[in-house]
């Protein structure tokens, strides 16, 4: 299976938009058959919605665009390991694969703190590929938090 750094770069562009808007810089892009199906970034600060994580925004957009909640045959690229909420939604949406950059040891649900994505008890196992462009993703997050201090 081929992993595209091009799509992770798109996710990084989205993450920068979140950071510019004052939100934690996380971006995501959903790909099917080599084409971007949906892209988004954290929008919690902008919307006041605690569920407005990059992954959730992308899942909603893709579902609206396709008219189907089943997003089989897709790969989600995300700059930060998904949290438990997002991992549950990803599994329920039947995403085939998640490719993430930076690990989240406190609350990551792609194998760091939890492994909801590969667990299977939600009726679907998601393939996980971790650490793609990890340095760039981590640097963006670290810079954001350094600026807050």
PDB file of C-alpha atoms in Angstrom, residues 11-137:
ATOM      1  CA  UNK A  11      -3.347  17.971   5.972  1.00  0.00           C
ATOM      2  CA  UNK A  12      -0.459  20.160   7.200  1.00  0.00           C
ATOM      3  CA  UNK A  13      -1.824  23.096   5.162  1.00  0.00           C
ATOM      4  CA  UNK A  14      -5.163  22.598   6.881  1.00  0.00           C
ATOM      5  CA  UNK A  15      -3.457  22.393  10.287  1.00  0.00           C
ATOM      6  CA  UNK A  16      -1.793  25.751   9.674  1.00  0.00           C
ATOM      7  CA  UNK A  17      -5.220  27.287   8.999  1.00  0.00           C
ATOM      8  CA  UNK A  18      -6.408  26.029  12.393  1.00  0.00           C
ATOM      9  CA  UNK A  19      -3.352  27.479  14.127  1.00  0.00           C
ATOM     10  CA  UNK A  20      -3.827  30.825  12.356  1.00  0.00           C
ATOM     11  CA  UNK A  21      -7.402  30.888  13.691  1.00  0.00           C
ATOM     12  CA  UNK A  22      -6.198  30.240  17.254  1.00  0.00           C
ATOM     13  CA  UNK A  23      -7.092  26.564  17.403  1.00  0.00           C
ATOM     14  CA  UNK A  24      -4.784  23.610  17.975  1.00  0.00           C
ATOM     15  CA  UNK A  25      -3.190  23.076  14.547  1.00  0.00           C
ATOM     16  CA  UNK A  26      -4.614  19.758  13.413  1.00  0.00           C
ATOM     17  CA  UNK A  27      -5.571  19.101   9.825  1.00  0.00           C
ATOM     18  CA  UNK A  28      -7.068  16.153   7.994  1.00  0.00           C
ATOM     19  CA  UNK A  29      -7.794  15.029   4.462  1.00  0.00           C
ATOM     20  CA  UNK A  30      -9.882  12.060   3.296  1.00  0.00           C
ATOM     21  CA  UNK A  31      -8.774  10.389   0.070  1.00  0.00           C
ATOM     22  CA  UNK A  32     -10.490   7.871  -2.175  1.00  0.00           C
ATOM     23  CA  UNK A  33      -8.944   6.475  -5.356  1.00  0.00           C
ATOM     24  CA  UNK A  34      -6.177   9.077  -5.245  1.00  0.00           C
ATOM     25  CA  UNK A  35      -8.597  12.027  -5.074  1.00  0.00           C
ATOM     26  CA  UNK A  36      -9.340  14.320  -2.144  1.00  0.00           C
ATOM     27  CA  UNK A  37     -12.884  13.662  -0.994  1.00  0.00           C
ATOM     28  CA  UNK A  38     -12.847  16.137   1.907  1.00  0.00           C
ATOM     29  CA  UNK A  39     -10.402  18.280   3.856  1.00  0.00           C
ATOM     30  CA  UNK A  40     -10.621  20.254   7.070  1.00  0.00           C
ATOM     31  CA  UNK A  41      -9.004  21.502  10.251  1.00  0.00           C
ATOM     32  CA  UNK A  42      -9.850  22.048  13.890  1.00  0.00           C
ATOM     33  CA  UNK A  43     -12.590  24.667  14.203  1.00  0.00           C
ATOM     34  CA  UNK A  44     -13.521  24.440  17.878  1.00  0.00           C
ATOM     35  CA  UNK A  45     -12.388  27.977  18.684  1.00  0.00           C
ATOM     36  CA  UNK A  46     -14.219  29.383  15.654  1.00  0.00           C
ATOM     37  CA  UNK A  47     -17.497  27.518  16.163  1.00  0.00           C
ATOM     38  CA  UNK A  48     -17.656  26.924  19.910  1.00  0.00           C
ATOM     39  CA  UNK A  49     -18.381  23.284  19.057  1.00  0.00           C
ATOM     40  CA  UNK A  50     -16.340  20.837  21.150  1.00  0.00           C
ATOM     41  CA  UNK A  51     -16.756  18.176  18.441  1.00  0.00           C
ATOM     42  CA  UNK A  52     -15.311  20.376  15.664  1.00  0.00           C
ATOM     43  CA  UNK A  53     -12.112  18.359  15.405  1.00  0.00           C
ATOM     44  CA  UNK A  54     -10.483  18.142  11.970  1.00  0.00           C
ATOM     45  CA  UNK A  55     -11.451  14.490  11.576  1.00  0.00           C
ATOM     46  CA  UNK A  56     -15.104  15.095  12.473  1.00  0.00           C
ATOM     47  CA  UNK A  57     -15.356  17.983  10.017  1.00  0.00           C
ATOM     48  CA  UNK A  58     -13.878  15.823   7.249  1.00  0.00           C
ATOM     49  CA  UNK A  59     -16.214  12.909   8.011  1.00  0.00           C
ATOM     50  CA  UNK A  60     -19.258  15.214   7.932  1.00  0.00           C
ATOM     51  CA  UNK A  61     -18.173  16.822   4.658  1.00  0.00           C
ATOM     52  CA  UNK A  62     -17.474  13.461   3.021  1.00  0.00           C
ATOM     53  CA  UNK A  63     -20.811  12.047   4.160  1.00  0.00           C
ATOM     54  CA  UNK A  64     -22.674  15.060   2.803  1.00  0.00           C
ATOM     55  CA  UNK A  65     -20.729  14.963  -0.442  1.00  0.00           C
ATOM     56  CA  UNK A  66     -21.265  11.236  -1.066  1.00  0.00           C
ATOM     57  CA  UNK A  67     -24.712  10.961   0.496  1.00  0.00           C
ATOM     58  CA  UNK A  68     -23.504   7.965   2.479  1.00  0.00           C
ATOM     59  CA  UNK A  69     -22.221   7.510   6.024  1.00  0.00           C
ATOM     60  CA  UNK A  70     -20.184   4.500   4.894  1.00  0.00           C
ATOM     61  CA  UNK A  71     -16.838   5.813   3.737  1.00  0.00           C
ATOM     62  CA  UNK A  72     -15.327   2.493   2.715  1.00  0.00           C
ATOM     63  CA  UNK A  73     -12.334   2.503   0.404  1.00  0.00           C
ATOM     64  CA  UNK A  74     -10.935   5.699   1.899  1.00  0.00           C
ATOM     65  CA  UNK A  75      -7.750   6.745   3.677  1.00  0.00           C
ATOM     66  CA  UNK A  76      -7.735   9.523   6.257  1.00  0.00           C
ATOM     67  CA  UNK A  77      -4.526  11.524   6.608  1.00  0.00           C
ATOM     68  CA  UNK A  78      -4.343  13.494   9.847  1.00  0.00           C
ATOM     69  CA  UNK A  79      -1.489  15.443  11.402  1.00  0.00           C
ATOM     70  CA  UNK A  80      -2.163  14.231  14.972  1.00  0.00           C
ATOM     71  CA  UNK A  81      -3.211  10.806  16.209  1.00  0.00           C
ATOM     72  CA  UNK A  82      -7.021  10.798  16.571  1.00  0.00           C
ATOM     73  CA  UNK A  83      -8.620  11.140  20.004  1.00  0.00           C
ATOM     74  CA  UNK A  84     -11.149   8.554  21.254  1.00  0.00           C
ATOM     75  CA  UNK A  85     -14.149  10.539  19.931  1.00  0.00           C
ATOM     76  CA  UNK A  86     -12.669  10.821  16.456  1.00  0.00           C
ATOM     77  CA  UNK A  87     -11.396   7.238  16.439  1.00  0.00           C
ATOM     78  CA  UNK A  88     -14.882   5.974  17.254  1.00  0.00           C
ATOM     79  CA  UNK A  89     -16.402   8.038  14.451  1.00  0.00           C
ATOM     80  CA  UNK A  90     -13.698   6.879  12.023  1.00  0.00           C
ATOM     81  CA  UNK A  91     -14.387   3.225  12.825  1.00  0.00           C
ATOM     82  CA  UNK A  92     -18.153   3.696  12.574  1.00  0.00           C
ATOM     83  CA  UNK A  93     -17.719   5.415   9.189  1.00  0.00           C
ATOM     84  CA  UNK A  94     -15.862   2.313   7.938  1.00  0.00           C
ATOM     85  CA  UNK A  95     -12.710   4.239   6.949  1.00  0.00           C
ATOM     86  CA  UNK A  96     -10.171   1.692   5.673  1.00  0.00           C
ATOM     87  CA  UNK A  97      -6.961   3.336   6.837  1.00  0.00           C
ATOM     88  CA  UNK A  98      -5.700   6.185   9.012  1.00  0.00           C
ATOM     89  CA  UNK A  99      -2.289   7.695   8.373  1.00  0.00           C
ATOM     90  CA  UNK A 100      -1.175  10.087  11.088  1.00  0.00           C
ATOM     91  CA  UNK A 101       1.886  12.190  11.757  1.00  0.00           C
ATOM     92  CA  UNK A 102       2.413  13.014  15.425  1.00  0.00           C
ATOM     93  CA  UNK A 103       1.527  10.588  18.212  1.00  0.00           C
ATOM     94  CA  UNK A 104      -0.612  11.734  21.140  1.00  0.00           C
ATOM     95  CA  UNK A 105       0.602   9.763  24.183  1.00  0.00           C
ATOM     96  CA  UNK A 106      -2.004  11.234  26.581  1.00  0.00           C
ATOM     97  CA  UNK A 107      -5.163  10.510  24.623  1.00  0.00           C
ATOM     98  CA  UNK A 108      -4.286   9.085  21.216  1.00  0.00           C
ATOM     99  CA  UNK A 109      -6.665   6.316  20.154  1.00  0.00           C
ATOM    100  CA  UNK A 110      -4.591   4.940  17.298  1.00  0.00           C
ATOM    101  CA  UNK A 111      -2.282   2.896  19.495  1.00  0.00           C
ATOM    102  CA  UNK A 112      -0.639   5.351  21.910  1.00  0.00           C
ATOM    103  CA  UNK A 113      -3.006   5.575  24.891  1.00  0.00           C
ATOM    104  CA  UNK A 114      -5.879   3.553  23.399  1.00  0.00           C
ATOM    105  CA  UNK A 115      -6.322   1.457  20.280  1.00  0.00           C
ATOM    106  CA  UNK A 116      -9.908   2.070  19.265  1.00  0.00           C
ATOM    107  CA  UNK A 117      -9.061   2.125  15.560  1.00  0.00           C
ATOM    108  CA  UNK A 118      -7.693  -1.411  15.372  1.00  0.00           C
ATOM    109  CA  UNK A 119      -9.835  -2.851  18.190  1.00  0.00           C
ATOM    110  CA  UNK A 120     -12.721  -4.114  16.068  1.00  0.00           C
ATOM    111  CA  UNK A 121     -15.401  -4.062  18.791  1.00  0.00           C
ATOM    112  CA  UNK A 122     -17.182  -1.239  16.963  1.00  0.00           C
ATOM    113  CA  UNK A 123     -17.671  -3.626  14.046  1.00  0.00           C
ATOM    114  CA  UNK A 124     -14.751  -2.451  11.931  1.00  0.00           C
ATOM    115  CA  UNK A 125     -10.955  -2.514  12.157  1.00  0.00           C
ATOM    116  CA  UNK A 126      -9.051   0.414  10.719  1.00  0.00           C
ATOM    117  CA  UNK A 127      -5.485  -0.042   9.459  1.00  0.00           C
ATOM    118  CA  UNK A 128      -3.173   2.461  11.155  1.00  0.00           C
ATOM    119  CA  UNK A 129       0.084   3.868   9.841  1.00  0.00           C
ATOM    120  CA  UNK A 130       1.802   6.146  12.348  1.00  0.00           C
ATOM    121  CA  UNK A 131       4.663   8.598  12.117  1.00  0.00           C
ATOM    122  CA  UNK A 132       4.276   9.834   8.530  1.00  0.00           C
ATOM    123  CA  UNK A 133       5.977  13.248   8.363  1.00  0.00           C
ATOM    124  CA  UNK A 134       6.030  13.104  12.156  1.00  0.00           C
ATOM    125  CA  UNK A 135       8.736  15.740  12.546  1.00  0.00           C
ATOM    126  CA  UNK A 136       6.828  18.365  10.523  1.00  0.00           C
ATOM    127  CA  UNK A 137       3.549  17.615  12.303  1.00  0.00           C
TER     128      UNK A 137
END
